[in-house]
Amino acid sequence: MNTVTRPRILVVGAGFAGVECVRRLERKLSPDEADVTLVTPFAYQLYLPLLPQVASGVLTPQSIAVSLRRSKKYRTRIIPGGAVGVDLKAKVCVIRTITDQIVNEPYDYIVLAPGSITRTFDIPGLTDHAFGMKTLAEAAYIRDHVISQLDLADASQDPDERASRLQFVVVGGGYAGTETAACLQRLTHAAVKRYPRLDPGLIKWHLIDIAPKLMPELGEKLGSSAQEILRRRGIEISLGVSIAKAGPEEVTFTDGRVIPTRTLIWTAGVVASPLIATLGAETVKGRLAVAPEMNLPGNDGVFALGDSAAVPDLAKGDDGAMCPPTAQHALRQGKHVADNVIAALRGQAMQRYVHKDLGLVVDLGGTDAVSKPLGIELRGLPAQAVARGYHWSALRTNVAKTRVMTNWLLNAVAGDDFVRTGFQTRKAARLKDFEYTDAYLTPEQVREHIEGTGRRD
């Protein structure tokens, strides 16, 4: 007796791009038209742009982690684990499950949206002593760490140790670094008032970047406004400077300065997930080179989008321009790829991705913000309203929206709190401990594994 199997659609990654793709596939495909599977180590979608507000305690961690299992109406099968390799010829994805088993998952169509990891360089001591700001655990851990530095400085009798614990260094003048420095500086400024033995003048925040400008995408005027806000708060900004080496109690800048500090936060950009390197396909600056339809040329049924894909930015009209790795593009690409997967499944023509950027928003905490919606430059409260309004509307569920709005209102009325959640009682963790970059296979290991186990159909 012949059995008819439905086409298998495998989506890798539960970020903005992956989740939007899955939800649209569920809405537009009938249950008997295809089976949809999602591979993700965490069964939630993380709203990354609000991580600095989790680190500063304005938002609770669960308010920006939207559960993928909350609703009963979704029919996608979730595999708890991470994709560590893909064999495009065999049409098999190799997955390391959360139980540390390595299994094969065959597919007919695959959507690669594994996102990105923190970009690091070969700087002595960096991964051993720096914190990242890419995961929910990192944001919560950094909050505990920063508050603990105030407690430890208050308890210390050594003036040198006290000074080093009250200096904080953030590397990266993009949105993540700037918002992280701004939000955490505001937290320490409010917290130090509860420590009568500490001199507020000892608390120093440093924001450094190798680029000549802070957030150059904002333009000259808004970028200068953002710098002025930060400097007015006492944040020392150093441009054209990076880290030469990092130690447990000090950081050396490339201009020769040595800053005694126990806190180095590294946010100097991102790179595509190491999964992309396992494909053996053409890349552009580490991102998978795809067509305007976001399919991989020469490989039937393979699509890629989001931070890990070099998607041509047709809206700019520049030959060679690629879409930036922003949530705005990822959300729209997720829907567009779903439509193209459905078109390929039904034998219809696929459409090219075109989206004009709607603008930028930067939340600097409190009433400070700069925004550029649709090219209109805003500062202060109007910019803050636009920034938070955009983030709030982009949250996928009403539950998440309610939690975030409640947190904002509570913080505005009651102010900051300075509770540590207990992460510091465990073994110290740094950037290298959170992103699991050593979990991926090489292309040769992928092929070896699949040939050794046999393809499971």
CSV table of C-alpha atoms in Angstrom, one decimal:
chain,number,residue,atom,x,y,z
A,1,MET,CA,0.0,0.0,0.0
A,2,ASN,CA,1.4,3.4,-1.0
A,3,THR,CA,1.4,6.1,1.6
A,4,VAL,CA,1.5,9.8,0.6
A,5,THR,CA,3.8,11.9,2.8
A,6,ARG,CA,3.3,15.6,3.2
A,7,PRO,CA,6.2,17.9,2.3
A,8,ARG,CA,8.3,18.7,5.3
A,9,ILE,CA,9.1,22.4,6.0
A,10,LEU,CA,11.9,22.9,8.5
A,11,VAL,CA,12.5,26.3,10.1
A,12,VAL,CA,15.7,26.9,11.9
A,13,GLY,CA,15.7,29.6,14.6
A,14,ALA,CA,12.9,31.3,16.7
A,15,GLY,CA,14.0,34.9,16.3
A,16,PHE,CA,11.9,37.6,14.6
A,17,ALA,CA,12.4,36.1,11.1
A,18,GLY,CA,11.8,32.4,12.1
A,19,VAL,CA,8.7,33.0,14.2
A,20,GLU,CA,7.1,35.3,11.6
A,21,CYS,CA,7.7,32.7,9.0
A,22,VAL,CA,6.2,29.9,11.0
A,23,ARG,CA,3.1,31.8,12.0
A,24,ARG,CA,2.4,32.8,8.4
A,25,LEU,CA,2.9,29.2,7.2
A,26,GLU,CA,0.4,28.1,9.8
A,27,ARG,CA,-2.1,30.7,8.7
A,28,LYS,CA,-1.8,30.1,4.9
A,29,LEU,CA,-1.2,26.4,4.6
A,30,SER,CA,-3.9,23.8,5.3
A,31,PRO,CA,-3.0,21.1,7.8
A,32,ASP,CA,-2.8,18.4,5.1
A,33,GLU,CA,-0.7,20.5,2.8
A,34,ALA,CA,2.7,20.4,4.7
A,35,ASP,CA,4.2,19.5,8.0
A,36,VAL,CA,6.0,22.4,9.7
A,37,THR,CA,8.8,21.9,12.2
A,38,LEU,CA,10.7,24.6,14.2
A,39,VAL,CA,14.2,24.0,15.7
A,40,THR,CA,15.1,26.2,18.6
A,41,PRO,CA,17.0,25.7,21.9
A,42,PHE,CA,14.5,27.9,23.7
A,43,ALA,CA,10.7,27.7,23.2
A,44,TYR,CA,10.3,31.5,23.2
A,45,GLN,CA,10.8,34.4,20.9
A,46,LEU,CA,13.1,37.0,22.4
A,47,TYR,CA,12.5,40.7,21.7
A,48,LEU,CA,16.2,41.7,21.5
A,49,PRO,CA,15.9,45.5,21.2
A,50,LEU,CA,14.6,45.7,24.7
A,51,LEU,CA,17.4,43.6,26.3
A,52,PRO,CA,19.1,46.8,27.8
A,53,GLN,CA,15.9,47.5,29.7
A,54,VAL,CA,16.0,44.0,31.2
A,55,ALA,CA,19.6,44.6,32.2
A,56,SER,CA,18.7,47.8,33.9
A,57,GLY,CA,15.6,46.3,35.6
A,58,VAL,CA,13.0,48.5,33.8
A,59,LEU,CA,11.5,45.3,32.3
A,60,THR,CA,11.3,41.8,33.7
A,61,PRO,CA,13.0,39.0,31.7
A,62,GLN,CA,9.7,37.2,30.9
A,63,SER,CA,8.1,40.4,29.6
A,64,ILE,CA,10.2,40.2,26.4
A,65,ALA,CA,10.4,36.4,26.1
A,66,VAL,CA,7.2,35.4,24.2
A,67,SER,CA,6.4,31.8,24.7
A,68,LEU,CA,5.9,29.7,21.6
A,69,ARG,CA,3.8,27.1,23.4
A,70,ARG,CA,1.2,29.5,25.0
A,71,SER,CA,-1.5,29.0,22.4
A,72,LYS,CA,-3.1,25.6,21.7
A,73,LYS,CA,-4.0,26.5,18.1
A,74,TYR,CA,-0.5,26.3,16.7
A,75,ARG,CA,0.3,23.0,15.0
A,76,THR,CA,4.1,23.4,14.4
A,77,ARG,CA,6.3,20.7,15.9
A,78,ILE,CA,9.0,22.3,18.1
A,79,ILE,CA,12.3,20.4,18.4
A,80,PRO,CA,14.2,21.7,21.5
A,81,GLY,CA,17.7,22.0,20.4
A,82,GLY,CA,20.1,23.8,18.0
A,83,ALA,CA,20.9,23.1,14.4
A,84,VAL,CA,24.7,22.4,14.2
A,85,GLY,CA,25.0,21.4,10.6
A,86,VAL,CA,23.2,21.2,7.3
A,87,ASP,CA,23.9,18.8,4.3
A,88,LEU,CA,22.3,20.6,1.4
A,89,LYS,CA,22.7,17.6,-1.0
A,90,ALA,CA,21.2,15.0,1.4
A,91,LYS,CA,18.5,17.5,2.5
A,92,VAL,CA,19.3,16.8,6.2
A,93,CYS,CA,19.7,19.1,9.1
A,94,VAL,CA,21.8,17.9,12.0
A,95,ILE,CA,20.5,18.9,15.4
A,96,ARG,CA,22.0,18.8,18.8
A,97,THR,CA,19.1,18.3,21.2
A,98,ILE,CA,18.9,19.8,24.7
A,99,THR,CA,19.7,16.3,26.0
A,100,ASP,CA,23.0,16.5,24.0
A,101,GLN,CA,22.0,13.9,21.4
A,102,ILE,CA,22.8,14.5,17.8
A,103,VAL,CA,19.9,13.6,15.5
A,104,ASN,CA,19.1,13.9,11.8
A,105,GLU,CA,16.1,15.8,10.6
A,106,PRO,CA,15.3,15.4,6.9
A,107,TYR,CA,13.4,18.2,5.0
A,108,ASP,CA,12.0,19.1,1.7
A,109,TYR,CA,12.1,22.8,2.3
A,110,ILE,CA,14.4,24.5,4.9
A,111,VAL,CA,14.2,28.1,6.1
A,112,LEU,CA,17.5,29.2,7.7
A,113,ALA,CA,17.0,31.9,10.3
A,114,PRO,CA,19.6,31.0,13.0
A,115,GLY,CA,20.3,34.7,13.7
A,116,SER,CA,23.7,35.9,14.8
A,117,ILE,CA,26.3,35.8,17.6
A,118,THR,CA,28.4,38.4,19.2
A,119,ARG,CA,31.3,39.4,17.0
A,120,THR,CA,34.6,39.1,18.8
A,121,PHE,CA,38.2,39.6,17.8
A,122,ASP,CA,41.5,38.0,18.8
A,123,ILE,CA,42.0,40.3,21.7
A,124,PRO,CA,43.8,38.8,24.7
A,125,GLY,CA,41.4,38.1,27.6
A,126,LEU,CA,38.3,39.3,25.8
A,127,THR,CA,36.1,36.2,25.9
A,128,ASP,CA,37.4,35.3,29.3
A,129,HIS,CA,36.6,38.6,31.0
A,130,ALA,CA,33.9,40.4,28.9
A,131,PHE,CA,30.1,40.1,29.1
A,132,GLY,CA,27.9,40.1,26.0
A,133,MET,CA,24.4,41.5,25.5
A,134,LYS,CA,22.9,39.0,23.1
A,135,THR,CA,20.8,36.6,25.3
A,136,LEU,CA,18.2,36.9,28.0
A,137,ALA,CA,20.5,35.2,30.4
A,138,GLU,CA,23.3,37.6,29.7
A,139,ALA,CA,21.1,40.6,30.4
A,140,ALA,CA,19.8,39.2,33.7
A,141,TYR,CA,23.4,38.2,34.7
A,142,ILE,CA,24.8,41.7,33.9
A,143,ARG,CA,22.1,43.3,36.1
A,144,ASP,CA,23.1,41.1,39.0
A,145,HIS,CA,26.8,41.8,38.3
A,146,VAL,CA,26.5,45.6,38.2
A,147,ILE,CA,24.4,45.8,41.4
A,148,SER,CA,26.9,43.4,43.1
A,149,GLN,CA,29.7,45.8,42.2
A,150,LEU,CA,28.0,48.5,44.3
A,151,ASP,CA,27.6,46.1,47.2
A,152,LEU,CA,31.2,44.9,47.0
A,153,ALA,CA,32.5,48.5,46.7
A,154,ASP,CA,30.4,49.5,49.7
A,155,ALA,CA,31.9,46.6,51.7
A,156,SER,CA,35.5,47.1,50.6
A,157,GLN,CA,38.0,48.9,52.8
A,158,ASP,CA,40.5,49.2,49.9
A,159,PRO,CA,40.1,52.5,48.0
A,160,ASP,CA,41.7,51.0,44.9
A,161,GLU,CA,39.4,48.0,44.8
A,162,ARG,CA,36.4,50.3,45.5
A,163,ALA,CA,37.4,52.6,42.5
A,164,SER,CA,37.8,49.6,40.2
A,165,ARG,CA,34.4,48.2,41.1
A,166,LEU,CA,32.7,51.5,40.3
A,167,GLN,CA,34.2,51.9,36.8
A,168,PHE,CA,32.3,50.3,33.9
A,169,VAL,CA,33.4,49.9,30.3
A,170,VAL,CA,31.0,49.3,27.3
A,171,VAL,CA,32.6,48.6,23.9
A,172,GLY,CA,30.4,49.3,20.9
A,173,GLY,CA,28.8,52.6,19.8
A,174,GLY,CA,25.9,51.0,17.9
A,175,TYR,CA,22.4,50.8,19.2
A,176,ALA,CA,23.0,47.9,21.6
A,177,GLY,CA,26.1,49.4,23.2
A,178,THR,CA,24.7,52.9,23.4
A,179,GLU,CA,21.4,51.9,25.0
A,180,THR,CA,23.2,49.4,27.3
A,181,ALA,CA,25.5,52.1,28.6
A,182,ALA,CA,22.7,54.7,28.9
A,183,CYS,CA,20.3,52.3,30.8
A,184,LEU,CA,22.8,50.9,33.2
A,185,GLN,CA,24.4,54.3,33.9
A,186,ARG,CA,20.9,55.5,34.9
A,187,LEU,CA,20.5,52.4,37.2
A,188,THR,CA,23.8,53.0,39.0
A,189,HIS,CA,23.1,56.7,39.3
A,190,ALA,CA,19.8,55.9,41.1
A,191,ALA,CA,21.2,53.1,43.1
A,192,VAL,CA,24.2,54.9,44.6
A,193,LYS,CA,21.8,57.2,46.5
A,194,ARG,CA,21.1,54.1,48.7
A,195,TYR,CA,24.8,53.7,49.5
A,196,PRO,CA,25.7,56.6,51.8
A,197,ARG,CA,29.3,55.3,52.2
A,198,LEU,CA,29.9,55.5,48.4
A,199,ASP,CA,31.0,58.7,46.7
A,200,PRO,CA,28.8,59.1,43.6
A,201,GLY,CA,31.7,60.8,41.8
A,202,LEU,CA,33.6,57.4,41.8
A,203,ILE,CA,31.0,55.9,39.5
A,204,LYS,CA,32.3,56.2,35.9
A,205,TRP,CA,30.9,54.8,32.7
A,206,HIS,CA,33.1,54.6,29.6
A,207,LEU,CA,31.5,54.0,26.1
A,208,ILE,CA,34.1,53.3,23.4
A,209,ASP,CA,34.0,52.5,19.7
A,210,ILE,CA,36.6,52.2,17.0
A,211,ALA,CA,34.4,54.1,14.6
A,212,PRO,CA,34.7,57.9,14.3
A,213,LYS,CA,31.0,58.5,15.1
A,214,LEU,CA,28.4,57.2,17.5
A,215,MET,CA,25.5,55.5,15.7
A,216,PRO,CA,26.3,57.0,12.3
A,217,GLU,CA,23.0,55.8,10.9
A,218,LEU,CA,21.3,58.6,12.9
A,219,GLY,CA,23.0,61.3,11.0
A,220,GLU,CA,25.1,64.2,12.2
A,221,LYS,CA,22.5,66.1,14.2
A,222,LEU,CA,20.8,63.3,16.0
A,223,GLY,CA,24.1,61.5,16.6
A,224,SER,CA,25.5,64.7,18.2
A,225,SER,CA,22.3,65.0,20.3
A,226,ALA,CA,22.7,61.4,21.6
A,227,GLN,CA,26.4,62.1,22.5
A,228,GLU,CA,25.4,65.3,24.3
A,229,ILE,CA,22.8,63.4,26.4
A,230,LEU,CA,25.3,60.7,27.4
A,231,ARG,CA,28.0,63.2,28.2
A,232,ARG,CA,25.6,65.3,30.2
A,233,ARG,CA,24.9,62.2,32.3
A,234,GLY,CA,28.7,61.7,32.9
A,235,ILE,CA,29.3,58.9,30.4
A,236,GLU,CA,32.8,59.3,29.0
A,237,ILE,CA,32.7,58.6,25.2
A,238,SER,CA,35.9,57.7,23.4
A,239,LEU,CA,35.8,57.2,19.6
A,240,GLY,CA,38.5,55.7,17.4
A,241,VAL,CA,39.4,53.5,20.4
A,242,SER,CA,39.0,49.8,21.1
A,243,ILE,CA,40.4,47.3,23.6
A,244,ALA,CA,44.0,46.1,23.4
A,245,LYS,CA,43.6,43.5,26.2
A,246,ALA,CA,41.3,42.6,29.0
A,247,GLY,CA,42.0,41.3,32.4
A,248,PRO,CA,40.0,40.4,35.5
A,249,GLU,CA,40.6,43.8,37.2
A,250,GLU,CA,41.6,46.1,34.4
A,251,VAL,CA,41.1,46.9,30.7
A,252,THR,CA,43.8,48.4,28.4
A,253,PHE,CA,42.6,50.6,25.6
A,254,THR,CA,44.3,50.8,22.2
A,255,ASP,CA,45.3,54.4,23.0
A,256,GLY,CA,47.4,53.2,26.0
A,257,ARG,CA,45.0,54.0,28.8
A,258,VAL,CA,44.5,51.4,31.5
A,259,ILE,CA,41.1,51.5,33.2
A,260,PRO,CA,40.8,49.6,36.5
A,261,THR,CA,37.4,47.8,36.2
A,262,ARG,CA,35.6,44.6,37.0
A,263,THR,CA,33.0,45.2,34.3
A,264,LEU,CA,33.6,45.0,30.5
A,265,ILE,CA,30.5,44.7,28.4
A,266,TRP,CA,31.2,43.9,24.7
A,267,THR,CA,28.6,44.9,22.1
A,268,ALA,CA,30.9,45.6,19.1
A,269,GLY,CA,28.6,44.1,16.4
A,270,VAL,CA,27.4,40.7,15.4
A,271,VAL,CA,28.3,38.0,12.9
A,272,ALA,CA,26.2,35.3,11.3
A,273,SER,CA,25.5,32.1,13.2
A,274,PRO,CA,28.3,29.5,12.8
A,275,LEU,CA,25.7,27.3,11.3
A,276,ILE,CA,26.1,29.1,7.9
A,277,ALA,CA,29.7,27.9,7.7
A,278,THR,CA,28.6,24.3,7.7
A,279,LEU,CA,26.8,24.6,4.4
A,280,GLY,CA,29.9,25.1,2.3
A,281,ALA,CA,27.9,27.7,0.2
A,282,GLU,CA,28.9,31.2,-0.9
A,283,THR,CA,28.8,33.9,1.7
A,284,VAL,CA,29.1,37.7,1.8
A,285,LYS,CA,31.0,38.9,5.0
A,286,GLY,CA,29.9,35.6,6.6
A,287,ARG,CA,26.3,35.9,5.7
A,288,LEU,CA,24.7,33.4,3.3
A,289,ALA,CA,24.5,34.9,-0.2
A,290,VAL,CA,20.8,34.6,-1.3
A,291,ALA,CA,18.8,35.8,-4.3
A,292,PRO,CA,16.3,38.7,-3.9
A,293,GLU,CA,13.6,36.0,-3.4
A,294,MET,CA,15.7,34.9,-0.4
A,295,ASN,CA,16.3,31.4,-1.8
A,296,LEU,CA,19.8,29.9,-2.2
A,297,PRO,CA,20.7,29.7,-5.9
A,298,GLY,CA,21.4,26.2,-7.2
A,299,ASN,CA,19.8,24.5,-4.1
A,300,ASP,CA,16.1,23.5,-4.4
A,301,GLY,CA,14.0,24.3,-1.4
A,302,VAL,CA,16.6,26.3,0.6
A,303,PHE,CA,15.8,29.8,1.9
A,304,ALA,CA,17.7,32.1,4.3
A,305,LEU,CA,16.8,35.4,5.9
A,306,GLY,CA,17.5,37.6,8.9
A,307,ASP,CA,20.9,38.3,10.4
A,308,SER,CA,22.5,35.2,8.8
A,309,ALA,CA,21.5,36.0,5.2
A,310,ALA,CA,22.9,38.6,2.8
A,311,VAL,CA,19.6,39.7,1.4
A,312,PRO,CA,19.9,42.3,-1.5
A,313,ASP,CA,18.4,45.6,-0.4
A,314,LEU,CA,16.5,46.5,-3.6
A,315,ALA,CA,14.8,49.5,-1.9
A,316,LYS,CA,18.1,51.4,-1.8
A,317,GLY,CA,18.7,50.9,-5.5
A,318,ASP,CA,22.4,50.5,-4.9
A,319,ASP,CA,24.0,47.6,-6.7
A,320,GLY,CA,25.5,45.4,-3.9
A,321,ALA,CA,23.6,46.9,-1.0
A,322,MET,CA,22.4,44.4,1.6
A,323,CYS,CA,19.6,44.6,4.1
A,324,PRO,CA,20.9,45.5,7.6
A,325,PRO,CA,20.5,42.9,10.4
A,326,THR,CA,17.5,44.7,12.1
A,327,ALA,CA,14.3,43.5,13.6
A,328,GLN,CA,12.4,45.6,11.1
A,329,HIS,CA,13.7,43.7,8.1
A,330,ALA,CA,13.6,40.3,9.9
A,331,LEU,CA,9.9,40.6,10.6
A,332,ARG,CA,9.0,41.4,7.0
A,333,GLN,CA,11.5,38.9,5.6
A,334,GLY,CA,9.8,36.2,7.7
A,335,LYS,CA,6.5,36.8,6.1
A,336,HIS,CA,7.9,37.1,2.7
A,337,VAL,CA,9.9,33.9,2.9
A,338,ALA,CA,6.8,32.0,4.1
A,339,ASP,CA,4.9,33.3,1.0
A,340,ASN,CA,7.8,32.2,-1.3
A,341,VAL,CA,8.0,28.8,0.4
A,342,ILE,CA,4.2,28.3,-0.2
A,343,ALA,CA,4.7,29.5,-3.8
A,344,ALA,CA,7.5,27.0,-4.4
A,345,LEU,CA,5.3,24.3,-2.8
A,346,ARG,CA,2.4,25.1,-5.1
A,347,GLY,CA,4.5,25.6,-8.2
A,348,GLN,CA,3.9,29.3,-8.4
A,349,ALA,CA,6.3,32.2,-9.0
A,350,MET,CA,8.2,33.6,-6.1
A,351,GLN,CA,8.4,37.3,-5.4
A,352,ARG,CA,11.5,39.5,-4.7
A,353,TYR,CA,11.9,41.1,-1.3
A,354,VAL,CA,11.6,44.9,-1.2
A,355,HIS,CA,11.2,47.0,1.9
A,356,LYS,CA,12.0,50.7,2.5
A,357,ASP,CA,13.4,51.3,5.9
A,358,LEU,CA,10.9,53.1,8.2
A,359,GLY,CA,13.5,54.8,10.5
A,360,LEU,CA,15.4,54.3,13.7
A,361,VAL,CA,14.6,54.6,17.4
A,362,VAL,CA,17.1,54.8,20.3
A,363,ASP,CA,15.8,54.7,23.9
A,364,LEU,CA,18.3,56.2,26.3
A,365,GLY,CA,16.2,55.6,29.4
A,366,GLY,CA,14.0,57.9,31.4
A,367,THR,CA,12.8,60.8,29.1
A,368,ASP,CA,15.9,60.7,27.0
A,369,ALA,CA,15.7,59.3,23.4
A,370,VAL,CA,16.5,60.2,19.8
A,371,SER,CA,14.4,58.8,16.9
A,372,LYS,CA,14.2,59.2,13.2
A,373,PRO,CA,10.8,57.8,12.0
A,374,LEU,CA,10.3,58.2,8.3
A,375,GLY,CA,13.3,60.6,8.2
A,376,ILE,CA,11.8,63.0,10.8
A,377,GLU,CA,14.3,63.8,13.6
A,378,LEU,CA,12.9,63.8,17.1
A,379,ARG,CA,14.5,64.3,20.6
A,380,GLY,CA,13.3,64.0,24.2
A,381,LEU,CA,9.8,63.0,25.1
A,382,PRO,CA,8.4,62.9,21.5
A,383,ALA,CA,11.3,60.6,20.5
A,384,GLN,CA,10.7,58.5,23.6
A,385,ALA,CA,7.1,58.1,22.7
A,386,VAL,CA,7.9,57.0,19.2
A,387,ALA,CA,10.6,54.6,20.4
A,388,ARG,CA,8.5,52.9,23.0
A,389,GLY,CA,5.4,53.0,20.8
A,390,TYR,CA,7.3,51.2,18.0
A,391,HIS,CA,8.7,48.6,20.4
A,392,TRP,CA,5.3,48.0,22.0
A,393,SER,CA,3.5,47.6,18.7
A,394,ALA,CA,6.2,45.2,17.4
A,395,LEU,CA,5.6,42.8,20.4
A,396,ARG,CA,3.8,39.7,19.0
A,397,THR,CA,1.2,39.0,21.7
A,398,ASN,CA,-1.2,41.0,23.8
A,399,VAL,CA,0.2,39.3,26.9
A,400,ALA,CA,3.7,40.6,26.1
A,401,LYS,CA,2.3,44.0,25.3
A,402,THR,CA,0.5,44.1,28.7
A,403,ARG,CA,3.5,43.0,30.6
A,404,VAL,CA,5.8,45.6,29.0
A,405,MET,CA,3.4,48.4,29.4
A,406,THR,CA,2.8,47.5,33.0
A,407,ASN,CA,6.6,47.4,33.7
A,408,TRP,CA,7.0,50.8,32.0
A,409,LEU,CA,4.2,52.4,34.0
A,410,LEU,CA,5.4,50.8,37.3
A,411,ASN,CA,9.0,52.0,36.7
A,412,ALA,CA,7.7,55.5,35.9
A,413,VAL,CA,5.7,55.7,39.1
A,414,ALA,CA,7.8,53.7,41.6
A,415,GLY,CA,11.3,54.2,40.1
A,416,ASP,CA,14.1,51.7,39.9
A,417,ASP,CA,14.6,48.7,42.2
A,418,PHE,CA,18.0,47.2,43.1
A,419,VAL,CA,17.2,43.6,43.8
A,420,ARG,CA,19.8,41.0,42.8
A,421,THR,CA,18.3,37.7,41.6
A,422,GLY,CA,21.1,35.4,42.8
A,423,PHE,CA,23.1,34.7,39.6
A,424,GLN,CA,26.3,35.9,41.3
A,425,THR,CA,26.1,33.0,43.8
A,426,ARG,CA,27.0,30.6,41.0
A,427,LYS,CA,30.3,30.2,39.1
A,428,ALA,CA,31.2,33.4,37.3
A,429,ALA,CA,30.2,33.5,33.6
A,430,ARG,CA,31.4,35.6,30.8
A,431,LEU,CA,30.8,36.1,27.0
A,432,LYS,CA,32.2,32.7,26.0
A,433,ASP,CA,29.8,30.8,28.4
A,434,PHE,CA,26.5,32.0,26.9
A,435,GLU,CA,26.5,31.6,23.1
A,436,TYR,CA,27.8,28.0,22.7
A,437,THR,CA,29.8,28.8,19.6
A,438,ASP,CA,31.8,25.6,20.0
A,439,ALA,CA,28.7,23.4,19.4
A,440,TYR,CA,28.8,23.5,15.6
A,441,LEU,CA,30.1,20.9,13.2
A,442,THR,CA,32.4,21.4,10.2
A,443,PRO,CA,31.0,20.5,6.7
A,444,GLU,CA,33.1,17.4,6.8
A,445,GLN,CA,31.7,16.3,10.2
A,446,VAL,CA,28.2,16.9,9.0
A,447,ARG,CA,28.7,14.6,6.0
A,448,GLU,CA,30.5,12.0,8.1
A,449,HIS,CA,27.7,12.0,10.6
A,450,ILE,CA,25.0,11.6,8.0
A,451,GLU,CA,26.8,8.8,6.2
A,452,GLY,CA,27.5,7.1,9.5
A,453,THR,CA,24.0,7.1,10.8
A,454,GLY,CA,22.1,6.9,7.5
A,455,ARG,CA,19.4,9.4,6.5
A,456,ARG,CA,16.2,9.1,8.4
A,457,ASP,CA,13.2,9.6,6.1
